Short mmCIF file of C-alpha atoms in Angstrom, two decimals:
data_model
loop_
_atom_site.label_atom_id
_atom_site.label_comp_id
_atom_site.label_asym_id
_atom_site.label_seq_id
_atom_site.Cartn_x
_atom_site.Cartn_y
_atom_site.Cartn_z
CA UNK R 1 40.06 166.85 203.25
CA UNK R 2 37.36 164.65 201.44
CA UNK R 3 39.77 164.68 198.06
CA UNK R 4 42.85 163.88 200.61
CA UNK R 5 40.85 160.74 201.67
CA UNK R 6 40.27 159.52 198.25
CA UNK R 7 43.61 159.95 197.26
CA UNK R 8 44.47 157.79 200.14
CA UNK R 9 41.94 155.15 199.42
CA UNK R 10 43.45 154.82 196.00
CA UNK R 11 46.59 154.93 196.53
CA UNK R 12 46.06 152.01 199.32
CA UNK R 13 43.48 150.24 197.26
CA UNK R 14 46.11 150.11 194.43
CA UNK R 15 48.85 148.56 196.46
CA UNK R 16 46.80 145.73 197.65
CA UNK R 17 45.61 145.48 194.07
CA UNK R 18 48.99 145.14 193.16
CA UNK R 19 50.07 142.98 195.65
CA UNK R 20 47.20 140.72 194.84
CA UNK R 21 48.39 140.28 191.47
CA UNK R 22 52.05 139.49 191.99
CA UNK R 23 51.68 136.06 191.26
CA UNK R 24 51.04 136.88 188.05
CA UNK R 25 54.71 138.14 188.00
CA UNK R 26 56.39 135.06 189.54
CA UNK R 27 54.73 132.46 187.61
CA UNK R 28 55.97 134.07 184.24
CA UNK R 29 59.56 132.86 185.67
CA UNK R 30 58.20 129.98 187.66
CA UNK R 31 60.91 128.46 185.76
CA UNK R 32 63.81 130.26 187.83
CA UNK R 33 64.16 128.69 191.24
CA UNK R 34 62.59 130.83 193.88
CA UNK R 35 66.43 131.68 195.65
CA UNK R 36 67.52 132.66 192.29
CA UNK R 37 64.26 135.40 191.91
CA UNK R 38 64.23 136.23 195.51
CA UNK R 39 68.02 137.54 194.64
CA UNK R 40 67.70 139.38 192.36
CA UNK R 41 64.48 140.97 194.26
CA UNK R 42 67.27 141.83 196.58
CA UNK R 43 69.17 143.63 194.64
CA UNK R 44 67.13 145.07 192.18
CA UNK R 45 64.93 146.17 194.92
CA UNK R 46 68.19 147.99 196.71
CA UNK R 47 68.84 149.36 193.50
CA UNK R 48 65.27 151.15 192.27
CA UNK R 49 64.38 152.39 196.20
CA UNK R 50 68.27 153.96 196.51
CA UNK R 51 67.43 155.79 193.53
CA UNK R 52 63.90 156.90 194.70
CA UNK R 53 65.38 157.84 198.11
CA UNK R 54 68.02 159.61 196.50
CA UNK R 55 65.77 161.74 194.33
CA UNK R 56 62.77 162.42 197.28
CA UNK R 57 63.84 161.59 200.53
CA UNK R 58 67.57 162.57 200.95
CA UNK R 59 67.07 164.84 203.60
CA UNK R 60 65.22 161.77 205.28
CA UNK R 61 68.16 159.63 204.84
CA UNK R 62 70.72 162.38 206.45
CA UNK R 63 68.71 162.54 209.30
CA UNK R 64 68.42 159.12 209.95
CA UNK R 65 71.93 158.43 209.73
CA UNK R 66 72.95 161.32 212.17
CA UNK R 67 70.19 160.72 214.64
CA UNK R 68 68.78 156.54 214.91
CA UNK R 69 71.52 154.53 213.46
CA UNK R 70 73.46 155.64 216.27
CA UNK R 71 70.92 153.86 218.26
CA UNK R 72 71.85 149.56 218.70
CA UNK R 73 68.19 149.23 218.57
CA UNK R 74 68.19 150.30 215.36
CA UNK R 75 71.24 148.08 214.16
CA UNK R 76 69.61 145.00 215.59
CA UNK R 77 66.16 146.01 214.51
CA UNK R 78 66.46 146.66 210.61
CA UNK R 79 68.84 143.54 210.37
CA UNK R 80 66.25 141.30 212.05
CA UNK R 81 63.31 143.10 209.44
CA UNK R 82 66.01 142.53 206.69
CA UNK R 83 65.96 138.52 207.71
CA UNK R 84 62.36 138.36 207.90
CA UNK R 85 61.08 139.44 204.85
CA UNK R 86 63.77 137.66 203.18
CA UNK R 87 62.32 134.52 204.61
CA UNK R 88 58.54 135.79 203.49
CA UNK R 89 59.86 136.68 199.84
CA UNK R 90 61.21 133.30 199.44
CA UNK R 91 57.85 131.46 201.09
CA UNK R 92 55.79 133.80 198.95
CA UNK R 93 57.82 132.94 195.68
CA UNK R 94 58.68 129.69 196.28
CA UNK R 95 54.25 128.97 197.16
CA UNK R 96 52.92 130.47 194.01
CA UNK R 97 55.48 128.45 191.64
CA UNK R 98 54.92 125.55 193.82
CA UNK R 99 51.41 125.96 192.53
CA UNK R 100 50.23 126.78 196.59
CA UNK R 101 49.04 130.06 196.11
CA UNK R 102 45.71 129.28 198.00
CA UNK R 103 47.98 128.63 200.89
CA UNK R 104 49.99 131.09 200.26
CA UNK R 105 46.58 133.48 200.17
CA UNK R 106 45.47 131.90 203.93
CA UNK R 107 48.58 133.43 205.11
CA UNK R 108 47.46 136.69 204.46
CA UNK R 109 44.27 136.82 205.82
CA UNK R 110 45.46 135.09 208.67
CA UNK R 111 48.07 137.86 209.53
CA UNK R 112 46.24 140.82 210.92
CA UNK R 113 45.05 138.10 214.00
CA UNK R 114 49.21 137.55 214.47
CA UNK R 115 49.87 141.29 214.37
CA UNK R 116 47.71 141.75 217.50
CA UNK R 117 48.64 138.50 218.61
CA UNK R 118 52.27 139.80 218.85
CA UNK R 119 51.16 143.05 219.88
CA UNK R 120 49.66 141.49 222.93
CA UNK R 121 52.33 139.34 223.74
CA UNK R 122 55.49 141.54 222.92
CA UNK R 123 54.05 144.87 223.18
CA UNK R 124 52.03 144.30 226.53
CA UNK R 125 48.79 145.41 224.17
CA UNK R 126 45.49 144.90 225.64
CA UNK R 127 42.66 142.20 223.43
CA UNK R 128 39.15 142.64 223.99
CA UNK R 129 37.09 139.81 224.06
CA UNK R 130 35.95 139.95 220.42
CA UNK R 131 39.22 139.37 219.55
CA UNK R 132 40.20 136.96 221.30
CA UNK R 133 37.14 135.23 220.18
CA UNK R 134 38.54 135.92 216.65
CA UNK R 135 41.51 134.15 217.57
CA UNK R 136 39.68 130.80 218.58
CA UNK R 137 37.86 130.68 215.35
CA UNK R 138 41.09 130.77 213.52
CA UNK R 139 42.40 128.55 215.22
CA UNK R 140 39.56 126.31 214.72
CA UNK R 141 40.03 126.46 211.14
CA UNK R 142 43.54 125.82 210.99
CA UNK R 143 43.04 123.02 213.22
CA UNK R 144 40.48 121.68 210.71
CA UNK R 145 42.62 122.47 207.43
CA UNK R 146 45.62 120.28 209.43
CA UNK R 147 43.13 117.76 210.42
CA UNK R 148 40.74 117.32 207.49
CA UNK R 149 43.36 117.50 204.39
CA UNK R 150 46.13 115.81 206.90
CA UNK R 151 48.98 118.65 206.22
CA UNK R 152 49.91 121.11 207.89
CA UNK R 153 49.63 124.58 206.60
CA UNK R 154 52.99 125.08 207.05
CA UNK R 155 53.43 128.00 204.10
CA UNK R 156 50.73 129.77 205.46
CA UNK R 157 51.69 130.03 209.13
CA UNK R 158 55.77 131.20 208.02
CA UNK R 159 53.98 134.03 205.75
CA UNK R 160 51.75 134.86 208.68
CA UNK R 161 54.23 134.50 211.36
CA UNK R 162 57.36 135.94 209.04
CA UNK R 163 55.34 139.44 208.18
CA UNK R 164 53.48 139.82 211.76
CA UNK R 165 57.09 139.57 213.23
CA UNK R 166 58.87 141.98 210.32
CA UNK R 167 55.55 144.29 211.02
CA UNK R 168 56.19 144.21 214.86
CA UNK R 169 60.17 145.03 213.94
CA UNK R 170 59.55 148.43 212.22
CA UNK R 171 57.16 149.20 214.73
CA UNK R 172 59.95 148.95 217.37
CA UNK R 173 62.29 151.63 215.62
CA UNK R 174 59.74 153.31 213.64
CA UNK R 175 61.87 153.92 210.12
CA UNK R 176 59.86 154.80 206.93
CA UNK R 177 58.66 152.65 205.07
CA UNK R 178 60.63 153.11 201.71
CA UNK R 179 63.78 153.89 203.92
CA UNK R 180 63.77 150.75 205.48
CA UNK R 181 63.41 148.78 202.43
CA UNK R 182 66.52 150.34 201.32
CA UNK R 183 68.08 149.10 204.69
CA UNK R 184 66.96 145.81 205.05
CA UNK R 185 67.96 145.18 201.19
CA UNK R 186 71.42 146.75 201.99
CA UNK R 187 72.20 143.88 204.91
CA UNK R 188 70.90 140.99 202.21
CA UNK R 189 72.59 142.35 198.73
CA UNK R 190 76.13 140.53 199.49
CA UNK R 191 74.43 137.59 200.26
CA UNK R 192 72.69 137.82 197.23
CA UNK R 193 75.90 138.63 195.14
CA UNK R 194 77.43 135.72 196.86
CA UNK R 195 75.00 133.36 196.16
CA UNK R 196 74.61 134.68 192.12
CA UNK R 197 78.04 134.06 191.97
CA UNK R 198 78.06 130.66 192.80
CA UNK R 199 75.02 129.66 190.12
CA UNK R 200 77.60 131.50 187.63
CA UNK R 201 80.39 129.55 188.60
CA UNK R 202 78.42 126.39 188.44
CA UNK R 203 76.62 127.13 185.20
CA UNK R 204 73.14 127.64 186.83
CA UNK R 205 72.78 131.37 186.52
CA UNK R 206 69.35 132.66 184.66
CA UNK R 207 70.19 135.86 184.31
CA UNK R 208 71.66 136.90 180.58
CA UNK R 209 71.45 133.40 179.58
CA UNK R 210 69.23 134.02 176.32
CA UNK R 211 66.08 134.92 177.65
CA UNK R 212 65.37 138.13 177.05
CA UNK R 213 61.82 138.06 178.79
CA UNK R 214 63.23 136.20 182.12
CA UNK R 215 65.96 138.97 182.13
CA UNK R 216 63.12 141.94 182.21
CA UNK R 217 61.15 140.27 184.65
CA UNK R 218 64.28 139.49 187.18
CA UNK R 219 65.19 143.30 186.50
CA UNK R 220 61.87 144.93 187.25
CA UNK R 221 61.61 142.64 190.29
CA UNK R 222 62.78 145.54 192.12
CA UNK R 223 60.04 148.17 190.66
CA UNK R 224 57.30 145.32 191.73
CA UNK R 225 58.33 145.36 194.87
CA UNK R 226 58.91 149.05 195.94
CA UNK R 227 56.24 150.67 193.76
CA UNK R 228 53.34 149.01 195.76
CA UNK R 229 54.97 150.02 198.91
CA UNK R 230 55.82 153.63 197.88
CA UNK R 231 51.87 154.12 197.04
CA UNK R 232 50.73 152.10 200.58
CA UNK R 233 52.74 154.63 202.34
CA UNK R 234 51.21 157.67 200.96
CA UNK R 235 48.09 156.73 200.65
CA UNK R 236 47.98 155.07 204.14
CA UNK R 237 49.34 158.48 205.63
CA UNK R 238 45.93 160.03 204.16
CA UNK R 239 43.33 157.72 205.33
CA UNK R 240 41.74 156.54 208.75
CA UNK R 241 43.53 153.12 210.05
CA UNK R 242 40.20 151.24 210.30
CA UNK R 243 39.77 151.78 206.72
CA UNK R 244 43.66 150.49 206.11
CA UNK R 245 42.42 147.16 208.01
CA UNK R 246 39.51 146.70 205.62
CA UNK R 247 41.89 146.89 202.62
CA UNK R 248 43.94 144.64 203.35
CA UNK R 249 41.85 141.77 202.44
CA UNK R 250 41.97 142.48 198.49
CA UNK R 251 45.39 141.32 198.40
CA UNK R 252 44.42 138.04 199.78
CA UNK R 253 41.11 137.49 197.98
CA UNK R 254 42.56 138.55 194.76
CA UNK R 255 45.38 136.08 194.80
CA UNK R 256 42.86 133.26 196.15
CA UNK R 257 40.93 133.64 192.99
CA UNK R 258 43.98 133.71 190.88
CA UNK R 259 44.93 130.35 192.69
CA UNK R 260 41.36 128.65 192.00
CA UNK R 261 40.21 130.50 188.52
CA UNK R 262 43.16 131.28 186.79
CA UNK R 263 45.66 128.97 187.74
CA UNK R 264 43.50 125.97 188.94
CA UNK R 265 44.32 124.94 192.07
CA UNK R 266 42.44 122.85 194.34
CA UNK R 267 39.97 124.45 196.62
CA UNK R 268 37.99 121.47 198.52
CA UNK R 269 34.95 121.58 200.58
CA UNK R 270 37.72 120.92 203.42
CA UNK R 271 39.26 124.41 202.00
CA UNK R 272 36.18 126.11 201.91
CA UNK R 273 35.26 125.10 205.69
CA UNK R 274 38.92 126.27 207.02
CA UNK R 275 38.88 129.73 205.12
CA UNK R 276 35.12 129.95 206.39
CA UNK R 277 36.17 130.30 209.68
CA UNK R 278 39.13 132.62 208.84
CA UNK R 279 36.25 134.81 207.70
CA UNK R 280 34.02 135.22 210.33
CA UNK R 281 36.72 135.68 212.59
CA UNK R 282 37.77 138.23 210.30
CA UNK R 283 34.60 139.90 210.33
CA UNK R 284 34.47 139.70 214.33
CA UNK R 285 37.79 141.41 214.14
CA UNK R 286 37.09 144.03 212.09
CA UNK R 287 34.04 144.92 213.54
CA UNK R 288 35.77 145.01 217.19
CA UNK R 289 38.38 147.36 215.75
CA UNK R 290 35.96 149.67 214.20
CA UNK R 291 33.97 149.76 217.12
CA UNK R 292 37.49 150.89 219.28
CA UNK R 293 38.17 153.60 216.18
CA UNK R 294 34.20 155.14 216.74
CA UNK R 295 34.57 154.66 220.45
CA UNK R 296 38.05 156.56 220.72
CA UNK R 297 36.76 159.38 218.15
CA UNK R 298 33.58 160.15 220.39
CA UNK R 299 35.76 160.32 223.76
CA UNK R 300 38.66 162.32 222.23
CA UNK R 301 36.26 165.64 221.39
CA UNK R 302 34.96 165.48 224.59
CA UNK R 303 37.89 165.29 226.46
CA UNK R 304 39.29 168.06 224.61
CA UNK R 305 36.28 170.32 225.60
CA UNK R 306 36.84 169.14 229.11
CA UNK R 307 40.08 170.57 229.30
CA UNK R 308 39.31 173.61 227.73
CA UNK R 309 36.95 174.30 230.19
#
């Protein structure tokens, strides 16, 4: 059990490593417009995941077919995910070669507070008072950021918003994880053919235009976006989901330091009040749902020896 649970914490740890370091990736093409890349991470993406679904999780596939797609829910459901984290992919690219990957990084850590927020809202979910107090310091410090700096964070709130609303979709019809990439790719790939077409016709296509290094990249945009999803969901299946909450937050902290250190972006005293307040009402979050995750594991022993007896 105790080498299960490190499997799972590496596995996790290494796809928010990974996902922290992404920018990395785009900014080596920064040069490509951001629909261009998010196209081919479309496609290439449909392409690498049909060929890992098609080696591991056939039987998954066949099943899925015969039993949900049946279901309109499902329809309706994977084509909204597909259109969401289009939208985020684009943000996402289009903020770190926009040179707003600090922004980009607020997104992040503000998302776990949208998840419940949405969970409340469209899921009927109850919020204890810690996190609703979580919520009003966030707030606060977006307030301040749009106040203080006089912009709005616009690219943070449509990451935030984009991936709390794609995360509340697969919750609704429940499809796994890899699976559904291969979905929600499937409804965007003819968009994405359509739309490479037209930069060919026009003389504006990247792809195979002499650059042999912009051609690898824009081909293993696929692998960089499925592998780091194929390790989250096995190591995420292994591992307790307070410790999948704590995670979370290298993805954004690593990519704020690339922003500031490496790439040398602005990061204000204004900055460093607004993502101060993120923070703490990060850490009043986190807290409040590890307190629920102790709570829930003392109660459910004892109710199970009550009804034994």
């Amino acid at each position: 059990m105790e080498r299960e649970n490190t499997k799972g914490i590496y596995f996790t740890a290494g796809a928010y490593i990974f996902w922290g370091v992404l920018p990395i990736y785009w900014k080596i093409i920064d040069q490509i417009s951001a629909l261009e890349i998010l196209a081919h991470r479309v496609i290439w993406s449909f392409i690498f995941v049909l060929l890992i679904v098609g080696l591991i999780k056939r039987k998954l596939l066949k099943n899925f077919f015969q039993v949900q797609m049946k279901q309109r829910k499902t329809w309706f459901g994977l084509l909204l995910a597909s259109v969401l984290i289009s939208i985020n992919w684009f943000v996402y690219i289009f903020a770190v070669n926009a040179n707003h990957i600090v922004e980009a990084s607020l997104g992040y850590f503000i998302n776990p507070l949208v998840a419940v927020l949405l969970g409340v809202f469209v899921l009927g979910e109850k919020m204890n008072r810690w996190q609703a107090t979580s919520f009003v310091v966030a707030g606060i410090g977006v307030l301040y950021m749009t106040l203080s700096l006089g912009t709005f964070p616009w690219i943070a709130l449509i990451l935030a918003l984009s991936f709390g609303f794609y995360g509340l979709s697969k919750k609704l019809i429940k499809v796994d994880s890899i699976l559904g990439l291969l979905l929600e790719t499937l409804f965007i790939v003819p968009f994405a053919l359509l739309f490479l077409a037209y930069l060919g016709i026009n003389g504006q296509y990247s792809f195979a235009s002499g650059s042999l290094k912009n051609d690898l990249f824009l081909l293993g945009s696929g692998i960089a976006t499925a592998l780091p999803l194929l390790w989250f969901g096995i190591g995420a299946q292994k591992i307790p989901l307070y410790l999948v909450g704590l995670l979370q937050y290298i993805a954004p902290t690593i990519s704020l330091l690339l922003g500031v250190f490496i790439y040398g972006e602005s990061f204000t005293n204004d900055h460093a009040v607004t993502f101060t307040f993120i923070w703490i009402a990060l850490a009043i979050f986190s807290i409040s749902n590890i307190q629920q995750i102790i709570k829930k594991r003392k109660i459910s022993p004892t109710a199970t020896k009550a009804k034994s007896a």
